[in-house]
Structures are given as C-alpha cells and as structure tokens.
C-alpha cells in the first residue's frame, strides 16, 4: 500500500513552519509562493487534516500539524542520512567520532588494539571519554557509549558486547592461608556466607549491595557487601589489589582469564554463585539514526575487542 502523501512535500511543509509563513518559506526556498502553498494543500488533502490555520495574519500550526511536523522531521532527517550513507559507502570512513568507554574495558581490551584500528581507518579521528557514566553523555558529548548491563530506552539501540559469569577470586597465597572447611563440615549456608564475608576486603562498587543475590549450593541467599569493606568503581583496581593479597573479591570472568591461566589468581568459594548470572557490557547509541560509516566500523572494532581472548593482531 502506497503513501497517501508525497515525501517531497515534507521539507516544504517544515520550511513553512520554520520560516513562519508561506511567503517567507517561498523566499527561503527560492520557489514561487504558489508552489509552496500547493505542497501544503496536497499534504492536508492527502491526510484529511488541517495542518495550518491561515485565518489570522499570523500562521498558526494546529495540534495535528505539530504532531505531523515531529514525524516529518524524523523522516526528512532519516532520508538525508540514508542519502549521505549510500553516497559514502564506497568511500573510506572518515571524520571525528566521540565515544564513551568504561575504564576497565578501555585499558584491558581497547587500548592494546587502537593502533590496529588507526591502521585500518586512518581518516577516523577518535575522541575517547573514559567514564563509568557514558549513558549520560549520549547525544551531548558522545555518539555512542559502552555501559554495564542494558538500558531500557526505546529511543536508543542497546547491543550486547560481552557477557561472562562472576567469580570469587583470591591470590594463591591468600587461598593457601585460608583453606576452605573440609568436605561435609562447611555448615549451614549462613556459616559459609559468614566465612566468605570475613575474607572480602574490597569489591567493585556495583556489587556493594546490602542484599546481593547469591546461591549457596543452589539455595538462594543474600550477601551484604554495602558495609565493612572498601568499594572501588574499577574492576582492574580490584583485580590488582586481590592479586597483591587483598583478600577475596568478586570479578567478571573476562577480567580474570589471563591471571587464572597464569596462576596469579585462583577461584575460591565456587559453590557460592550469583543470581546475577552475567556481568554484561553493552554498546548504546541513538536508535533513530542510520549508522554512519565511521560508527559502523567502530562497532565492528568493539565487537572484535570483546571477542574471546586471544593474541592481539598486529597493526597493519
């Protein structure tokens, strides 16, 4: 089923509103006044609604006209972006791109690969804002942001990047000095949680909850990490401290893989698991806009950065 109105009439209608009248819009567009007036009339007839009130000397946009103008603006913007995108598909991605990335991801996954991205896309200029509050900068300072978890926002696209379970970890020396109870003598869940809690000296801020949901041998329980330990908003700081002997803490597996493989960390309390099954990172960007080539290639780059760990490819 075709549209009842013509797409070419939308910019004319918007120009009439922006310029405050048909005569001013005609002058702005360099068109005859009759051509502009006819475009608005065609829209009103096709929609069966009055969009503009022409009775008074001053132009008044009706309620229906305001509602249609909002949608028309989106359609015109998307059409122009689609035209620009198609024109640029054959060209190399270029221009400045502002992105907000969390500190740990930036240091652990992105920074080692930035030379590779620059070698692939030399005309893309990155502005990287390292922050744990990237979602608040979207649409103001940055074009896209990587956030912890997912955002429930219909105006934005939220694409999962990385997901892994949470682990309790400690240094080998700490684990050796604090062996778990012998099998069969662990006691009730409360006793096991108390034993764990006594060994937690610091944790990442997002897990510093008064009732952190966990399971003890499959039985649901809660753990209070809001008091009695230090809090820090960077998992790499927690990892470094734990490797240096700062007790037990919780970390996403994707920040523990290398230290676990190298023996600098060991998993402890494996029977105390999390109702929060995954520590997820997602990339968020405005959902009403088509992706420019530079955004598209950076999303591909982030996906590569968050792939299962392996040796970083050399630049070039």
PDB file of C-alpha atoms in Angstrom:
ATOM      1  CA  UNK A   1       0.000   0.000   0.000  1.00  0.00           C
ATOM      2  CA  UNK A   2       1.480   3.337  -1.102  1.00  0.00           C
ATOM      3  CA  UNK A   3       1.679   6.548   0.889  1.00  0.00           C
ATOM      4  CA  UNK A   4      -1.222   8.946   0.614  1.00  0.00           C
ATOM      5  CA  UNK A   5       1.144  11.907   0.598  1.00  0.00           C
ATOM      6  CA  UNK A   6       4.349  12.792  -1.240  1.00  0.00           C
ATOM      7  CA  UNK A   7       7.707  12.685   0.535  1.00  0.00           C
ATOM      8  CA  UNK A   8       8.896  15.730  -1.416  1.00  0.00           C
ATOM      9  CA  UNK A   9       6.208  17.847   0.242  1.00  0.00           C
ATOM     10  CA  UNK A  10       7.569  17.255   3.766  1.00  0.00           C
ATOM     11  CA  UNK A  11      10.587  19.625   3.572  1.00  0.00           C
ATOM     12  CA  UNK A  12       8.297  22.307   2.146  1.00  0.00           C
ATOM     13  CA  UNK A  13       5.817  21.925   4.995  1.00  0.00           C
ATOM     14  CA  UNK A  14       8.637  22.086   7.545  1.00  0.00           C
ATOM     15  CA  UNK A  15      10.062  25.201   5.857  1.00  0.00           C
ATOM     16  CA  UNK A  16       6.689  26.935   6.185  1.00  0.00           C
ATOM     17  CA  UNK A  17       6.674  26.241   9.919  1.00  0.00           C
ATOM     18  CA  UNK A  18      10.316  27.217  10.413  1.00  0.00           C
ATOM     19  CA  UNK A  19      10.011  30.439   8.405  1.00  0.00           C
ATOM     20  CA  UNK A  20       6.658  31.392   9.903  1.00  0.00           C
ATOM     21  CA  UNK A  21       4.594  31.524   6.722  1.00  0.00           C
ATOM     22  CA  UNK A  22       4.198  30.528   3.096  1.00  0.00           C
ATOM     23  CA  UNK A  23       5.666  33.757   1.703  1.00  0.00           C
ATOM     24  CA  UNK A  24       8.784  33.556   3.895  1.00  0.00           C
ATOM     25  CA  UNK A  25       9.215  29.850   3.079  1.00  0.00           C
ATOM     26  CA  UNK A  26       8.934  30.556  -0.652  1.00  0.00           C
ATOM     27  CA  UNK A  27      11.590  33.247  -0.351  1.00  0.00           C
ATOM     28  CA  UNK A  28      13.818  30.922   1.692  1.00  0.00           C
ATOM     29  CA  UNK A  29      13.463  28.052  -0.795  1.00  0.00           C
ATOM     30  CA  UNK A  30      13.627  30.310  -3.874  1.00  0.00           C
ATOM     31  CA  UNK A  31      10.334  28.930  -5.141  1.00  0.00           C
ATOM     32  CA  UNK A  32       7.097  30.590  -6.270  1.00  0.00           C
ATOM     33  CA  UNK A  33       4.644  31.144  -3.432  1.00  0.00           C
ATOM     34  CA  UNK A  34       2.014  29.124  -5.310  1.00  0.00           C
ATOM     35  CA  UNK A  35       4.314  26.075  -5.417  1.00  0.00           C
ATOM     36  CA  UNK A  36       4.835  26.177  -1.656  1.00  0.00           C
ATOM     37  CA  UNK A  37       1.149  26.688  -0.964  1.00  0.00           C
ATOM     38  CA  UNK A  38       0.227  23.791  -3.268  1.00  0.00           C
ATOM     39  CA  UNK A  39       2.599  21.429  -1.430  1.00  0.00           C
ATOM     40  CA  UNK A  40       0.955  22.187   1.924  1.00  0.00           C
ATOM     41  CA  UNK A  41      -2.517  21.846   0.414  1.00  0.00           C
ATOM     42  CA  UNK A  42      -1.634  18.444  -1.071  1.00  0.00           C
ATOM     43  CA  UNK A  43      -0.489  17.215   2.340  1.00  0.00           C
ATOM     44  CA  UNK A  44      -3.675  18.406   4.053  1.00  0.00           C
ATOM     45  CA  UNK A  45      -5.886  16.827   1.404  1.00  0.00           C
ATOM     46  CA  UNK A  46      -3.978  13.533   1.494  1.00  0.00           C
ATOM     47  CA  UNK A  47      -4.122  13.373   5.293  1.00  0.00           C
ATOM     48  CA  UNK A  48      -7.664  14.705   5.579  1.00  0.00           C
ATOM     49  CA  UNK A  49      -6.491  17.097   8.310  1.00  0.00           C
ATOM     50  CA  UNK A  50      -5.877  20.823   8.620  1.00  0.00           C
ATOM     51  CA  UNK A  51      -2.190  21.311   9.433  1.00  0.00           C
ATOM     52  CA  UNK A  52      -2.003  25.116   9.319  1.00  0.00           C
ATOM     53  CA  UNK A  53      -4.533  27.782  10.292  1.00  0.00           C
ATOM     54  CA  UNK A  54      -4.452  30.554   7.667  1.00  0.00           C
ATOM     55  CA  UNK A  55      -7.354  32.628   9.020  1.00  0.00           C
ATOM     56  CA  UNK A  56      -5.300  35.020  11.099  1.00  0.00           C
ATOM     57  CA  UNK A  57      -2.482  37.131   9.768  1.00  0.00           C
ATOM     58  CA  UNK A  58      -0.007  35.101  11.738  1.00  0.00           C
ATOM     59  CA  UNK A  59       0.456  31.462  10.802  1.00  0.00           C
ATOM     60  CA  UNK A  60      -0.769  29.035  13.441  1.00  0.00           C
ATOM     61  CA  UNK A  61       0.151  25.373  13.436  1.00  0.00           C
ATOM     62  CA  UNK A  62      -2.725  23.162  14.520  1.00  0.00           C
ATOM     63  CA  UNK A  63      -2.306  20.357  17.047  1.00  0.00           C
ATOM     64  CA  UNK A  64      -2.468  17.880  14.174  1.00  0.00           C
ATOM     65  CA  UNK A  65       0.117  19.927  12.304  1.00  0.00           C
ATOM     66  CA  UNK A  66       2.509  19.873  15.279  1.00  0.00           C
ATOM     67  CA  UNK A  67       2.179  16.103  15.621  1.00  0.00           C
ATOM     68  CA  UNK A  68       2.748  15.570  11.902  1.00  0.00           C
ATOM     69  CA  UNK A  69       5.696  18.001  11.883  1.00  0.00           C
ATOM     70  CA  UNK A  70       7.522  15.957  14.527  1.00  0.00           C
ATOM     71  CA  UNK A  71       7.209  12.831  12.432  1.00  0.00           C
ATOM     72  CA  UNK A  72       8.015  14.693   9.231  1.00  0.00           C
ATOM     73  CA  UNK A  73      11.246  15.996  10.770  1.00  0.00           C
ATOM     74  CA  UNK A  74      12.345  12.464  11.622  1.00  0.00           C
ATOM     75  CA  UNK A  75      11.501  11.221   8.130  1.00  0.00           C
ATOM     76  CA  UNK A  76      13.416  14.045   6.453  1.00  0.00           C
ATOM     77  CA  UNK A  77      16.446  13.519   8.711  1.00  0.00           C
ATOM     78  CA  UNK A  78      16.481   9.794   8.010  1.00  0.00           C
ATOM     79  CA  UNK A  79      16.093  10.344   4.270  1.00  0.00           C
ATOM     80  CA  UNK A  80      19.023  12.763   4.229  1.00  0.00           C
ATOM     81  CA  UNK A  81      21.154  10.416   6.309  1.00  0.00           C
ATOM     82  CA  UNK A  82      20.266   7.484   4.063  1.00  0.00           C
ATOM     83  CA  UNK A  83      21.306   9.535   1.047  1.00  0.00           C
ATOM     84  CA  UNK A  84      24.576  10.529   2.719  1.00  0.00           C
ATOM     85  CA  UNK A  85      25.219   6.948   3.842  1.00  0.00           C
ATOM     86  CA  UNK A  86      24.662   5.480   0.393  1.00  0.00           C
ATOM     87  CA  UNK A  87      26.853   8.165  -1.138  1.00  0.00           C
ATOM     88  CA  UNK A  88      29.603   7.343   1.339  1.00  0.00           C
ATOM     89  CA  UNK A  89      29.511   3.553   1.214  1.00  0.00           C
ATOM     90  CA  UNK A  90      32.169   3.465  -1.462  1.00  0.00           C
ATOM     91  CA  UNK A  91      34.381   5.912   0.420  1.00  0.00           C
ATOM     92  CA  UNK A  92      36.639   5.261   3.383  1.00  0.00           C
ATOM     93  CA  UNK A  93      35.095   6.033   6.815  1.00  0.00           C
ATOM     94  CA  UNK A  94      36.231   9.477   7.876  1.00  0.00           C
ATOM     95  CA  UNK A  95      35.583  12.219  10.390  1.00  0.00           C
ATOM     96  CA  UNK A  96      35.552  12.658  14.149  1.00  0.00           C
ATOM     97  CA  UNK A  97      33.799  10.107  16.357  1.00  0.00           C
ATOM     98  CA  UNK A  98      33.241  10.664  20.083  1.00  0.00           C
ATOM     99  CA  UNK A  99      32.805   7.534  22.222  1.00  0.00           C
ATOM    100  CA  UNK A 100      32.433   6.895  25.968  1.00  0.00           C
ATOM    101  CA  UNK A 101      34.077   3.738  27.291  1.00  0.00           C
ATOM    102  CA  UNK A 102      34.391   2.318  30.825  1.00  0.00           C
ATOM    103  CA  UNK A 103      37.926   2.384  32.284  1.00  0.00           C
ATOM    104  CA  UNK A 104      38.481  -1.363  32.569  1.00  0.00           C
ATOM    105  CA  UNK A 105      37.352  -2.150  29.023  1.00  0.00           C
ATOM    106  CA  UNK A 106      39.460   0.719  27.687  1.00  0.00           C
ATOM    107  CA  UNK A 107      42.628  -0.463  29.414  1.00  0.00           C
ATOM    108  CA  UNK A 108      42.142  -4.201  29.015  1.00  0.00           C
ATOM    109  CA  UNK A 109      40.630  -4.602  25.556  1.00  0.00           C
ATOM    110  CA  UNK A 110      40.559  -1.341  23.587  1.00  0.00           C
ATOM    111  CA  UNK A 111      43.891   0.402  24.244  1.00  0.00           C
ATOM    112  CA  UNK A 112      46.055  -2.537  23.067  1.00  0.00           C
ATOM    113  CA  UNK A 113      44.179  -2.529  19.739  1.00  0.00           C
ATOM    114  CA  UNK A 114      43.919   1.204  18.993  1.00  0.00           C
ATOM    115  CA  UNK A 115      46.947   1.106  16.688  1.00  0.00           C
ATOM    116  CA  UNK A 116      45.226  -1.636  14.713  1.00  0.00           C
ATOM    117  CA  UNK A 117      42.054   0.466  14.351  1.00  0.00           C
ATOM    118  CA  UNK A 118      44.057   3.516  13.224  1.00  0.00           C
ATOM    119  CA  UNK A 119      45.928   1.462  10.657  1.00  0.00           C
ATOM    120  CA  UNK A 120      42.648   0.194   9.222  1.00  0.00           C
ATOM    121  CA  UNK A 121      40.803   3.528   9.281  1.00  0.00           C
ATOM    122  CA  UNK A 122      43.364   6.358   9.198  1.00  0.00           C
ATOM    123  CA  UNK A 123      40.746   9.012   8.413  1.00  0.00           C
ATOM    124  CA  UNK A 124      38.629   8.353  11.516  1.00  0.00           C
ATOM    125  CA  UNK A 125      39.558  10.652  14.414  1.00  0.00           C
ATOM    126  CA  UNK A 126      38.546   9.222  17.802  1.00  0.00           C
ATOM    127  CA  UNK A 127      37.618  11.227  20.888  1.00  0.00           C
ATOM    128  CA  UNK A 128      37.550   8.652  23.707  1.00  0.00           C
ATOM    129  CA  UNK A 129      35.969   9.691  27.007  1.00  0.00           C
ATOM    130  CA  UNK A 130      36.890   7.192  29.731  1.00  0.00           C
ATOM    131  CA  UNK A 131      33.990   7.138  32.193  1.00  0.00           C
ATOM    132  CA  UNK A 132      31.616   4.870  34.094  1.00  0.00           C
ATOM    133  CA  UNK A 133      28.690   7.176  33.213  1.00  0.00           C
ATOM    134  CA  UNK A 134      28.761   7.084  29.426  1.00  0.00           C
ATOM    135  CA  UNK A 135      24.980   6.837  29.037  1.00  0.00           C
ATOM    136  CA  UNK A 136      24.575  10.361  30.465  1.00  0.00           C
ATOM    137  CA  UNK A 137      26.819  11.763  27.706  1.00  0.00           C
ATOM    138  CA  UNK A 138      24.894  10.274  24.775  1.00  0.00           C
ATOM    139  CA  UNK A 139      23.554  12.951  22.454  1.00  0.00           C
ATOM    140  CA  UNK A 140      25.524  15.629  24.307  1.00  0.00           C
ATOM    141  CA  UNK A 141      29.213  14.809  24.062  1.00  0.00           C
ATOM    142  CA  UNK A 142      29.432  11.351  22.508  1.00  0.00           C
ATOM    143  CA  UNK A 143      27.963   9.412  19.578  1.00  0.00           C
ATOM    144  CA  UNK A 144      27.949   6.044  21.345  1.00  0.00           C
ATOM    145  CA  UNK A 145      28.741   4.634  24.783  1.00  0.00           C
ATOM    146  CA  UNK A 146      29.607   1.293  26.320  1.00  0.00           C
ATOM    147  CA  UNK A 147      27.679   0.684  29.550  1.00  0.00           C
ATOM    148  CA  UNK A 148      27.387  -2.051  32.154  1.00  0.00           C
ATOM    149  CA  UNK A 149      24.188  -4.007  31.594  1.00  0.00           C
ATOM    150  CA  UNK A 150      21.398  -2.917  29.263  1.00  0.00           C
ATOM    151  CA  UNK A 151      19.440   0.317  29.157  1.00  0.00           C
ATOM    152  CA  UNK A 152      15.659   0.182  28.825  1.00  0.00           C
ATOM    153  CA  UNK A 153      15.291   3.114  26.434  1.00  0.00           C
ATOM    154  CA  UNK A 154      13.159   2.828  23.292  1.00  0.00           C
ATOM    155  CA  UNK A 155      14.932   5.841  21.781  1.00  0.00           C
ATOM    156  CA  UNK A 156      18.286   4.027  21.758  1.00  0.00           C
ATOM    157  CA  UNK A 157      19.760   0.819  20.424  1.00  0.00           C
ATOM    158  CA  UNK A 158      21.417  -1.366  23.073  1.00  0.00           C
ATOM    159  CA  UNK A 159      23.639  -4.088  21.628  1.00  0.00           C
ATOM    160  CA  UNK A 160      25.302  -6.652  23.956  1.00  0.00           C
ATOM    161  CA  UNK A 161      29.085  -6.788  23.557  1.00  0.00           C
ATOM    162  CA  UNK A 162      30.466  -9.022  26.270  1.00  0.00           C
ATOM    163  CA  UNK A 163      28.938 -11.296  28.878  1.00  0.00           C
ATOM    164  CA  UNK A 164      30.531 -13.642  31.389  1.00  0.00           C
ATOM    165  CA  UNK A 165      29.857 -15.146  34.839  1.00  0.00           C
ATOM    166  CA  UNK A 166      31.015 -13.632  38.110  1.00  0.00           C
ATOM    167  CA  UNK A 167      33.676 -15.420  40.153  1.00  0.00           C
ATOM    168  CA  UNK A 168      35.066 -15.234  43.670  1.00  0.00           C
ATOM    169  CA  UNK A 169      38.835 -14.969  43.347  1.00  0.00           C
ATOM    170  CA  UNK A 170      41.902 -14.576  45.577  1.00  0.00           C
ATOM    171  CA  UNK A 171      45.670 -14.723  45.291  1.00  0.00           C
ATOM    172  CA  UNK A 172      47.222 -18.195  45.587  1.00  0.00           C
ATOM    173  CA  UNK A 173      48.955 -17.147  48.820  1.00  0.00           C
ATOM    174  CA  UNK A 174      45.675 -15.969  50.351  1.00  0.00           C
ATOM    175  CA  UNK A 175      43.849 -19.127  49.323  1.00  0.00           C
ATOM    176  CA  UNK A 176      46.595 -21.278  50.829  1.00  0.00           C
ATOM    177  CA  UNK A 177      46.487 -19.327  54.105  1.00  0.00           C
ATOM    178  CA  UNK A 178      42.671 -19.548  54.273  1.00  0.00           C
ATOM    179  CA  UNK A 179      41.736 -23.081  53.179  1.00  0.00           C
ATOM    180  CA  UNK A 180      38.039 -23.935  52.901  1.00  0.00           C
ATOM    181  CA  UNK A 181      36.419 -26.206  55.503  1.00  0.00           C
ATOM    182  CA  UNK A 182      36.787 -29.916  54.959  1.00  0.00           C
ATOM    183  CA  UNK A 183      34.096 -31.553  52.864  1.00  0.00           C
ATOM    184  CA  UNK A 184      30.986 -32.217  54.933  1.00  0.00           C
ATOM    185  CA  UNK A 185      31.895 -29.742  57.663  1.00  0.00           C
ATOM    186  CA  UNK A 186      31.006 -26.477  55.912  1.00  0.00           C
ATOM    187  CA  UNK A 187      27.887 -25.950  57.983  1.00  0.00           C
ATOM    188  CA  UNK A 188      24.648 -24.145  57.027  1.00  0.00           C
ATOM    189  CA  UNK A 189      24.567 -21.501  54.258  1.00  0.00           C
ATOM    190  CA  UNK A 190      24.711 -18.682  56.832  1.00  0.00           C
ATOM    191  CA  UNK A 191      28.003 -20.033  58.187  1.00  0.00           C
ATOM    192  CA  UNK A 192      29.512 -20.352  54.720  1.00  0.00           C
ATOM    193  CA  UNK A 193      28.454 -16.812  53.817  1.00  0.00           C
ATOM    194  CA  UNK A 194      29.916 -15.514  57.062  1.00  0.00           C
ATOM    195  CA  UNK A 195      33.216 -17.249  56.248  1.00  0.00           C
ATOM    196  CA  UNK A 196      33.272 -15.698  52.800  1.00  0.00           C
ATOM    197  CA  UNK A 197      32.234 -12.273  54.037  1.00  0.00           C
ATOM    198  CA  UNK A 198      35.065 -12.199  56.580  1.00  0.00           C
ATOM    199  CA  UNK A 199      37.569 -12.543  53.698  1.00  0.00           C
ATOM    200  CA  UNK A 200      36.164  -9.773  51.449  1.00  0.00           C
ATOM    201  CA  UNK A 201      38.264  -6.650  51.946  1.00  0.00           C
ATOM    202  CA  UNK A 202      37.097  -4.684  48.867  1.00  0.00           C
ATOM    203  CA  UNK A 203      34.715  -5.048  45.942  1.00  0.00           C
ATOM    204  CA  UNK A 204      33.614  -3.209  42.839  1.00  0.00           C
ATOM    205  CA  UNK A 205      31.026  -0.515  43.610  1.00  0.00           C
ATOM    206  CA  UNK A 206      28.267  -2.087  41.523  1.00  0.00           C
ATOM    207  CA  UNK A 207      28.319  -5.188  43.762  1.00  0.00           C
ATOM    208  CA  UNK A 208      28.326  -3.180  47.010  1.00  0.00           C
ATOM    209  CA  UNK A 209      24.698  -4.053  47.714  1.00  0.00           C
ATOM    210  CA  UNK A 210      23.027  -4.593  51.049  1.00  0.00           C
ATOM    211  CA  UNK A 211      21.294  -7.697  49.691  1.00  0.00           C
ATOM    212  CA  UNK A 212      23.420  -9.062  46.851  1.00  0.00           C
ATOM    213  CA  UNK A 213      21.578 -12.139  45.480  1.00  0.00           C
ATOM    214  CA  UNK A 214      23.642 -15.352  45.578  1.00  0.00           C
ATOM    215  CA  UNK A 215      23.121 -19.113  45.744  1.00  0.00           C
ATOM    216  CA  UNK A 216      24.863 -21.348  48.273  1.00  0.00           C
ATOM    217  CA  UNK A 217      24.990 -24.847  46.804  1.00  0.00           C
ATOM    218  CA  UNK A 218      21.896 -23.935  44.796  1.00  0.00           C
ATOM    219  CA  UNK A 219      19.992 -22.471  47.743  1.00  0.00           C
ATOM    220  CA  UNK A 220      19.075 -18.748  47.341  1.00  0.00           C
ATOM    221  CA  UNK A 221      20.560 -16.305  49.839  1.00  0.00           C
ATOM    222  CA  UNK A 222      21.819 -12.736  50.069  1.00  0.00           C
ATOM    223  CA  UNK A 223      25.155 -11.189  50.993  1.00  0.00           C
ATOM    224  CA  UNK A 224      25.737  -7.707  52.444  1.00  0.00           C
ATOM    225  CA  UNK A 225      28.705  -6.012  50.760  1.00  0.00           C
ATOM    226  CA  UNK A 226      27.487  -2.485  51.443  1.00  0.00           C
ATOM    227  CA  UNK A 227      29.469  -2.173  54.689  1.00  0.00           C
ATOM    228  CA  UNK A 228      32.697  -3.424  56.190  1.00  0.00           C
ATOM    229  CA  UNK A 229      34.785  -3.383  53.004  1.00  0.00           C
ATOM    230  CA  UNK A 230      36.242  -0.846  50.587  1.00  0.00           C
ATOM    231  CA  UNK A 231      34.460  -0.005  47.329  1.00  0.00           C
ATOM    232  CA  UNK A 232      36.081   0.993  44.043  1.00  0.00           C
ATOM    233  CA  UNK A 233      34.469   1.671  40.668  1.00  0.00           C
ATOM    234  CA  UNK A 234      37.131  -0.064  38.556  1.00  0.00           C
ATOM    235  CA  UNK A 235      37.366  -3.879  38.364  1.00  0.00           C
ATOM    236  CA  UNK A 236      41.033  -3.715  37.316  1.00  0.00           C
ATOM    237  CA  UNK A 237      41.881  -1.957  40.572  1.00  0.00           C
ATOM    238  CA  UNK A 238      40.048  -4.727  42.443  1.00  0.00           C
ATOM    239  CA  UNK A 239      41.947  -7.349  40.434  1.00  0.00           C
ATOM    240  CA  UNK A 240      45.326  -5.743  41.137  1.00  0.00           C
ATOM    241  CA  UNK A 241      44.588  -5.461  44.852  1.00  0.00           C
ATOM    242  CA  UNK A 242      43.408  -9.067  45.118  1.00  0.00           C
ATOM    243  CA  UNK A 243      46.482 -10.358  43.265  1.00  0.00           C
ATOM    244  CA  UNK A 244      48.555  -8.416  45.824  1.00  0.00           C
ATOM    245  CA  UNK A 245      46.852 -10.234  48.705  1.00  0.00           C
ATOM    246  CA  UNK A 246      43.788  -8.099  49.477  1.00  0.00           C
ATOM    247  CA  UNK A 247      41.538 -10.996  50.400  1.00  0.00           C
ATOM    248  CA  UNK A 248      38.698 -12.369  48.299  1.00  0.00           C
ATOM    249  CA  UNK A 249      36.573 -10.405  45.865  1.00  0.00           C
ATOM    250  CA  UNK A 250      34.123 -10.843  43.016  1.00  0.00           C
ATOM    251  CA  UNK A 251      35.127 -10.178  39.404  1.00  0.00           C
ATOM    252  CA  UNK A 252      33.732 -10.906  35.933  1.00  0.00           C
ATOM    253  CA  UNK A 253      35.488 -13.874  34.379  1.00  0.00           C
ATOM    254  CA  UNK A 254      36.540 -11.824  31.336  1.00  0.00           C
ATOM    255  CA  UNK A 255      38.852  -9.799  33.575  1.00  0.00           C
ATOM    256  CA  UNK A 256      40.282 -12.918  35.258  1.00  0.00           C
ATOM    257  CA  UNK A 257      41.052 -15.265  32.363  1.00  0.00           C
ATOM    258  CA  UNK A 258      44.751 -14.437  31.964  1.00  0.00           C
ATOM    259  CA  UNK A 259      45.570 -14.216  35.720  1.00  0.00           C
ATOM    260  CA  UNK A 260      43.748 -17.526  36.330  1.00  0.00           C
ATOM    261  CA  UNK A 261      45.621 -19.223  33.481  1.00  0.00           C
ATOM    262  CA  UNK A 262      48.949 -17.831  34.716  1.00  0.00           C
ATOM    263  CA  UNK A 263      48.303 -18.783  38.351  1.00  0.00           C
ATOM    264  CA  UNK A 264      48.233 -15.215  39.667  1.00  0.00           C
ATOM    265  CA  UNK A 265      44.609 -15.698  40.756  1.00  0.00           C
ATOM    266  CA  UNK A 266      42.655 -18.739  41.873  1.00  0.00           C
ATOM    267  CA  UNK A 267      38.913 -19.262  42.070  1.00  0.00           C
ATOM    268  CA  UNK A 268      37.554 -19.727  45.607  1.00  0.00           C
ATOM    269  CA  UNK A 269      34.106 -20.477  47.043  1.00  0.00           C
ATOM    270  CA  UNK A 270      32.896 -21.952  43.701  1.00  0.00           C
ATOM    271  CA  UNK A 271      29.742 -23.233  45.406  1.00  0.00           C
ATOM    272  CA  UNK A 272      28.612 -19.652  46.152  1.00  0.00           C
ATOM    273  CA  UNK A 273      27.295 -18.464  42.812  1.00  0.00           C
ATOM    274  CA  UNK A 274      25.391 -15.431  41.629  1.00  0.00           C
ATOM    275  CA  UNK A 275      21.795 -14.832  40.728  1.00  0.00           C
ATOM    276  CA  UNK A 276      23.364 -12.139  38.548  1.00  0.00           C
ATOM    277  CA  UNK A 277      24.396 -14.758  36.031  1.00  0.00           C
ATOM    278  CA  UNK A 278      26.498 -12.463  33.850  1.00  0.00           C
ATOM    279  CA  UNK A 279      28.464  -9.259  34.006  1.00  0.00           C
ATOM    280  CA  UNK A 280      27.342  -7.743  30.718  1.00  0.00           C
ATOM    281  CA  UNK A 281      28.740  -4.850  28.706  1.00  0.00           C
ATOM    282  CA  UNK A 282      26.557  -3.265  26.016  1.00  0.00           C
ATOM    283  CA  UNK A 283      27.107  -0.549  23.443  1.00  0.00           C
ATOM    284  CA  UNK A 284      24.355   2.076  23.263  1.00  0.00           C
ATOM    285  CA  UNK A 285      23.667   4.622  20.527  1.00  0.00           C
ATOM    286  CA  UNK A 286      20.700   6.669  19.240  1.00  0.00           C
ATOM    287  CA  UNK A 287      18.207   4.388  17.575  1.00  0.00           C
ATOM    288  CA  UNK A 288      16.503   6.831  15.242  1.00  0.00           C
ATOM    289  CA  UNK A 289      19.557   7.493  13.098  1.00  0.00           C
ATOM    290  CA  UNK A 290      21.205   5.412  10.424  1.00  0.00           C
ATOM    291  CA  UNK A 291      24.754   4.425  11.205  1.00  0.00           C
ATOM    292  CA  UNK A 292      27.462   6.473   9.548  1.00  0.00           C
ATOM    293  CA  UNK A 293      30.428   4.517   8.131  1.00  0.00           C
ATOM    294  CA  UNK A 294      32.705   5.644  10.988  1.00  0.00           C
ATOM    295  CA  UNK A 295      30.192   4.467  13.624  1.00  0.00           C
ATOM    296  CA  UNK A 296      29.732   1.185  11.790  1.00  0.00           C
ATOM    297  CA  UNK A 297      33.456   0.386  11.660  1.00  0.00           C
ATOM    298  CA  UNK A 298      33.941   1.327  15.325  1.00  0.00           C
ATOM    299  CA  UNK A 299      31.093  -1.013  16.326  1.00  0.00           C
ATOM    300  CA  UNK A 300      32.857  -3.761  14.379  1.00  0.00           C
ATOM    301  CA  UNK A 301      36.082  -2.871  16.175  1.00  0.00           C
ATOM    302  CA  UNK A 302      34.388  -3.069  19.607  1.00  0.00           C
ATOM    303  CA  UNK A 303      32.973  -6.479  18.699  1.00  0.00           C
ATOM    304  CA  UNK A 304      36.488  -7.675  17.866  1.00  0.00           C
ATOM    305  CA  UNK A 305      37.838  -6.236  21.121  1.00  0.00           C
ATOM    306  CA  UNK A 306      35.209  -8.120  23.110  1.00  0.00           C
ATOM    307  CA  UNK A 307      35.668 -11.445  21.322  1.00  0.00           C
ATOM    308  CA  UNK A 308      37.125 -14.343  23.377  1.00  0.00           C
ATOM    309  CA  UNK A 309      40.663 -13.515  24.399  1.00  0.00           C
ATOM    310  CA  UNK A 310      43.480 -14.314  22.056  1.00  0.00           C
ATOM    311  CA  UNK A 311      46.682 -12.611  20.986  1.00  0.00           C
ATOM    312  CA  UNK A 312      46.038  -9.125  19.643  1.00  0.00           C
ATOM    313  CA  UNK A 313      46.546  -8.857  15.926  1.00  0.00           C
ATOM    314  CA  UNK A 314      49.442  -6.621  14.863  1.00  0.00           C
ATOM    315  CA  UNK A 315      48.672  -3.244  13.376  1.00  0.00           C
ATOM    316  CA  UNK A 316      48.633  -3.110   9.630  1.00  0.00           C
TER     317      UNK A 316
END
